[in-house]
Amino acid sequence: MDHLLRLLPLLACLTGQASAADPPDRPRLVVLTDIGSLTAGVAEPDDGQSVIRLMFYTNDFDIEGLIASSNLGHGQRVRPDLIRRVVDAYGEALPNLLLHDDRYPPASDLAGIIKAGRPIAGPNVPVEQSVGEGKDTEGSDWIIEVVDRDDPRPLWVLIWGGSADLAQALWRVRADRSPEDLDRFLARLRVHSIGDQDATGPWIRDEFPGLYTIIQRRAYRGMYRGGDPELVSSDWVREHIHGHGPLGDLYPDYDGGDIWSRTLGRVRGIKEGDTPSFLSLIPNGLGDTEDPWLGSWGGRFEGEGHRLADVADADLDTSGDPDPRMSSVYRWRPAFQADFRARLDWCAEPYEQANHPPVVRIAGERDRSVSPGGVITLDAGASSDPDGDELSFAWSVYPQPADAEAIPIEDLGSGLARLTINPDASARTIPVLLTVTDDGDPPLTRYGRVLVRVDEGGDSRPR
């Protein structure tokens, strides 16, 4: 069956469809998920929601592991069978998805990387019960195998539940290899953790301080709290997710709680607290995996060295939010929900009846230097849309430092803009953001970035 599916993107490309324009290197991912349910009202189905959404973005990633990890508060079992159910539904949707992008992988590839992790772990379980000699799991062995592959790209390990399998993998490598080999192993890893659901998370950070780690404490709750609630409501689930192919029909309508339920009410519809970990890696032009301070659909992160955490955006009024860090996710909700909605359409519609994201192209270098008083011209006129939709362009500075003066960008129309640096400007980096949105249904957004470095040694000529 898979060999037949591989012919579909070729046929689509011959008819002018399913081609991805200039795709960057796709991030490599291993996901540790404490998925425990795919049924509304049963246990905690939010991980199931996130795994289903992830399937729609397998064209943008190289997913190299789907590990069922321990789940906090919902029983000490691991459920690789639930991941298999999602992948089976993906396989049913795949022929139609391939009409829209030929990079979607065969379902058999994803089924082959589903692994079981350690079932007994939690915040009150001593690390020694999860990590050490005799504690290797299918999941921990798989992490080591994937990291050791001959691939220059770093491996992102996304932790949605327990981190015991990553902890065991690191313990095993340290026990079996030289310090130099351990350092090389760690250098190939990037970890993005949604909180700490067992004791091994802090243990990893204490034992391996050189490991690149992003930890989200509160920003991920902007996936479903704050912002426009209609975009994550049960009505939205019923209208835009259910009835859109086998993956959409499998999506559970969440009805449960979180830490703020007593004051803010129950969570109904979409929760997906783990989804920001991969939203931050989608190559949509907004974020940069090597510069997480720039922000992304999954939040914005700052820190010292290899340890980063979620931060709030200074340009939004977050006075009504239970935590200001949520804003760095919910500000993008209209864009990422429209993107999800379009991909749900890809499950059910032919290419001509669905929308596809614009392609953003900014002339010149991404990094530019300029002296105080200098002028830089920005040109995105070569941007295009695969469906022939009209494009709108919006230039801004993001993130906007709280203590910086306003930086006006003059919109010249047709994707052109001019940035004039204040003659008294101090040395700094100005993160210019271009937002390009088409007029399709739903309207889809992509981004472009230019980092303007104001420096006394820069070039003050118009550019």
PDB file of C-alpha atoms in Angstrom, residues 61-178:
ATOM      1  CA  PHE A  61       9.143  17.594  10.744  1.00  0.00           C
ATOM      2  CA  ASP A  62      11.225  14.466  10.669  1.00  0.00           C
ATOM      3  CA  ILE A  63       9.527  12.615  13.512  1.00  0.00           C
ATOM      4  CA  GLU A  64      11.904   9.905  14.696  1.00  0.00           C
ATOM      5  CA  GLY A  65      10.233   8.670  17.848  1.00  0.00           C
ATOM      6  CA  LEU A  66       6.792   8.568  19.490  1.00  0.00           C
ATOM      7  CA  ILE A  67       7.326   7.290  23.018  1.00  0.00           C
ATOM      8  CA  ALA A  68       4.458   6.557  25.401  1.00  0.00           C
ATOM      9  CA  SER A  69       5.674   7.798  28.781  1.00  0.00           C
ATOM     10  CA  SER A  70       4.278   7.621  32.307  1.00  0.00           C
ATOM     11  CA  ASN A  71       1.226   9.761  33.003  1.00  0.00           C
ATOM     12  CA  LEU A  72       0.724  11.922  36.036  1.00  0.00           C
ATOM     13  CA  GLY A  73      -2.411  11.356  38.076  1.00  0.00           C
ATOM     14  CA  HIS A  74      -4.146   9.077  35.576  1.00  0.00           C
ATOM     15  CA  GLY A  75      -2.738   5.693  36.473  1.00  0.00           C
ATOM     16  CA  GLN A  76       0.733   4.271  36.057  1.00  0.00           C
ATOM     17  CA  ARG A  77       0.394   2.812  32.600  1.00  0.00           C
ATOM     18  CA  VAL A  78       1.895   3.697  29.277  1.00  0.00           C
ATOM     19  CA  ARG A  79      -0.397   3.623  26.259  1.00  0.00           C
ATOM     20  CA  PRO A  80       1.453   3.087  22.973  1.00  0.00           C
ATOM     21  CA  ASP A  81      -1.784   1.525  21.725  1.00  0.00           C
ATOM     22  CA  LEU A  82      -3.416   4.960  21.707  1.00  0.00           C
ATOM     23  CA  ILE A  83      -0.610   6.403  19.606  1.00  0.00           C
ATOM     24  CA  ARG A  84      -1.143   3.510  17.177  1.00  0.00           C
ATOM     25  CA  ARG A  85      -4.833   4.410  16.910  1.00  0.00           C
ATOM     26  CA  VAL A  86      -3.903   7.962  15.952  1.00  0.00           C
ATOM     27  CA  VAL A  87      -1.348   6.760  13.403  1.00  0.00           C
ATOM     28  CA  ASP A  88      -3.922   4.355  11.945  1.00  0.00           C
ATOM     29  CA  ALA A  89      -6.319   7.281  11.455  1.00  0.00           C
ATOM     30  CA  TYR A  90      -3.466   9.249   9.889  1.00  0.00           C
ATOM     31  CA  GLY A  91      -2.948   6.386   7.457  1.00  0.00           C
ATOM     32  CA  GLU A  92      -6.592   6.629   6.400  1.00  0.00           C
ATOM     33  CA  ALA A  93      -6.229  10.376   5.835  1.00  0.00           C
ATOM     34  CA  LEU A  94      -2.846  10.132   4.099  1.00  0.00           C
ATOM     35  CA  PRO A  95      -3.996   9.753   0.469  1.00  0.00           C
ATOM     36  CA  ASN A  96      -5.807  13.077   0.686  1.00  0.00           C
ATOM     37  CA  LEU A  97      -3.045  14.796   2.669  1.00  0.00           C
ATOM     38  CA  LEU A  98      -0.565  13.854  -0.048  1.00  0.00           C
ATOM     39  CA  LEU A  99      -2.619  15.823  -2.550  1.00  0.00           C
ATOM     40  CA  HIS A 100      -1.642  18.933  -0.610  1.00  0.00           C
ATOM     41  CA  ASP A 101       1.982  18.225   0.349  1.00  0.00           C
ATOM     42  CA  ASP A 102       4.135  15.371  -0.896  1.00  0.00           C
ATOM     43  CA  ARG A 103       6.310  15.367   2.237  1.00  0.00           C
ATOM     44  CA  TYR A 104       3.800  13.555   4.451  1.00  0.00           C
ATOM     45  CA  PRO A 105       5.474  10.272   5.500  1.00  0.00           C
ATOM     46  CA  PRO A 106       3.957   6.795   5.116  1.00  0.00           C
ATOM     47  CA  ALA A 107       1.932   5.661   8.111  1.00  0.00           C
ATOM     48  CA  SER A 108       4.158   2.591   8.373  1.00  0.00           C
ATOM     49  CA  ASP A 109       7.149   4.862   9.054  1.00  0.00           C
ATOM     50  CA  LEU A 110       5.361   6.443  11.998  1.00  0.00           C
ATOM     51  CA  ALA A 111       4.048   3.103  13.261  1.00  0.00           C
ATOM     52  CA  GLY A 112       7.608   1.793  13.315  1.00  0.00           C
ATOM     53  CA  ILE A 113       8.825   4.461  15.742  1.00  0.00           C
ATOM     54  CA  ILE A 114       6.137   4.016  18.424  1.00  0.00           C
ATOM     55  CA  LYS A 115       7.859   2.848  21.601  1.00  0.00           C
ATOM     56  CA  ALA A 116       6.872   2.104  25.184  1.00  0.00           C
ATOM     57  CA  GLY A 117       8.495   3.990  28.035  1.00  0.00           C
ATOM     58  CA  ARG A 118       8.710   3.509  31.791  1.00  0.00           C
ATOM     59  CA  PRO A 119       5.290   3.065  33.404  1.00  0.00           C
ATOM     60  CA  ILE A 120       6.251   3.924  36.989  1.00  0.00           C
ATOM     61  CA  ALA A 121       7.335   7.532  37.450  1.00  0.00           C
ATOM     62  CA  GLY A 122       5.955  10.627  39.111  1.00  0.00           C
ATOM     63  CA  PRO A 123       6.790  13.620  41.295  1.00  0.00           C
ATOM     64  CA  ASN A 124       6.706  11.460  44.429  1.00  0.00           C
ATOM     65  CA  VAL A 125       8.541   8.482  42.937  1.00  0.00           C
ATOM     66  CA  PRO A 126      12.275   8.561  43.802  1.00  0.00           C
ATOM     67  CA  VAL A 127      14.511   8.967  40.770  1.00  0.00           C
ATOM     68  CA  GLU A 128      16.285   5.728  41.719  1.00  0.00           C
ATOM     69  CA  GLN A 129      13.107   3.783  40.920  1.00  0.00           C
ATOM     70  CA  SER A 130      13.098   5.144  37.362  1.00  0.00           C
ATOM     71  CA  VAL A 131      16.774   5.591  36.521  1.00  0.00           C
ATOM     72  CA  GLY A 132      19.774   3.326  36.871  1.00  0.00           C
ATOM     73  CA  GLU A 133      21.017  -0.166  36.146  1.00  0.00           C
ATOM     74  CA  GLY A 134      18.234  -2.441  34.964  1.00  0.00           C
ATOM     75  CA  LYS A 135      15.940   0.505  34.198  1.00  0.00           C
ATOM     76  CA  ASP A 136      16.461   0.648  30.419  1.00  0.00           C
ATOM     77  CA  THR A 137      13.242   0.796  28.403  1.00  0.00           C
ATOM     78  CA  GLU A 138      12.309   0.466  24.772  1.00  0.00           C
ATOM     79  CA  GLY A 139      11.942   4.242  24.821  1.00  0.00           C
ATOM     80  CA  SER A 140      15.311   5.033  26.413  1.00  0.00           C
ATOM     81  CA  ASP A 141      17.144   2.659  24.073  1.00  0.00           C
ATOM     82  CA  TRP A 142      15.409   4.284  21.109  1.00  0.00           C
ATOM     83  CA  ILE A 143      16.448   7.782  22.160  1.00  0.00           C
ATOM     84  CA  ILE A 144      20.090   6.684  22.213  1.00  0.00           C
ATOM     85  CA  GLU A 145      19.795   5.037  18.809  1.00  0.00           C
ATOM     86  CA  VAL A 146      18.233   8.130  17.246  1.00  0.00           C
ATOM     87  CA  VAL A 147      20.762  10.563  18.728  1.00  0.00           C
ATOM     88  CA  ASP A 148      23.613   8.385  17.450  1.00  0.00           C
ATOM     89  CA  ARG A 149      22.419   8.540  13.846  1.00  0.00           C
ATOM     90  CA  ASP A 150      24.674  10.175  11.287  1.00  0.00           C
ATOM     91  CA  ASP A 151      22.703  13.397  10.933  1.00  0.00           C
ATOM     92  CA  PRO A 152      24.129  16.906  11.442  1.00  0.00           C
ATOM     93  CA  ARG A 153      20.804  18.283  12.668  1.00  0.00           C
ATOM     94  CA  PRO A 154      20.159  18.369  16.412  1.00  0.00           C
ATOM     95  CA  LEU A 155      17.447  16.131  17.824  1.00  0.00           C
ATOM     96  CA  TRP A 156      14.596  17.825  19.657  1.00  0.00           C
ATOM     97  CA  VAL A 157      13.129  15.775  22.507  1.00  0.00           C
ATOM     98  CA  LEU A 158       9.678  17.098  23.386  1.00  0.00           C
ATOM     99  CA  ILE A 159       8.531  16.110  26.857  1.00  0.00           C
ATOM    100  CA  TRP A 160       4.760  16.166  27.312  1.00  0.00           C
ATOM    101  CA  GLY A 161       4.577  13.866  30.306  1.00  0.00           C
ATOM    102  CA  GLY A 162       7.250  12.059  32.267  1.00  0.00           C
ATOM    103  CA  SER A 163      10.923  12.437  31.360  1.00  0.00           C
ATOM    104  CA  ALA A 164      12.131   9.159  32.877  1.00  0.00           C
ATOM    105  CA  ASP A 165      13.036   7.639  29.504  1.00  0.00           C
ATOM    106  CA  LEU A 166      15.243  10.579  28.560  1.00  0.00           C
ATOM    107  CA  ALA A 167      16.799  10.467  32.030  1.00  0.00           C
ATOM    108  CA  GLN A 168      17.577   6.768  31.629  1.00  0.00           C
ATOM    109  CA  ALA A 169      19.058   7.334  28.173  1.00  0.00           C
ATOM    110  CA  LEU A 170      21.377  10.011  29.580  1.00  0.00           C
ATOM    111  CA  TRP A 171      22.270   7.817  32.553  1.00  0.00           C
ATOM    112  CA  ARG A 172      23.104   4.911  30.246  1.00  0.00           C
ATOM    113  CA  VAL A 173      25.322   7.003  27.954  1.00  0.00           C
ATOM    114  CA  ARG A 174      27.183   8.466  30.934  1.00  0.00           C
ATOM    115  CA  ALA A 175      27.661   5.000  32.417  1.00  0.00           C
ATOM    116  CA  ASP A 176      28.888   3.371  29.204  1.00  0.00           C
ATOM    117  CA  ARG A 177      30.864   6.080  27.418  1.00  0.00           C
ATOM    118  CA  SER A 178      33.772   8.411  28.036  1.00  0.00           C
TER     119      SER A 178
END
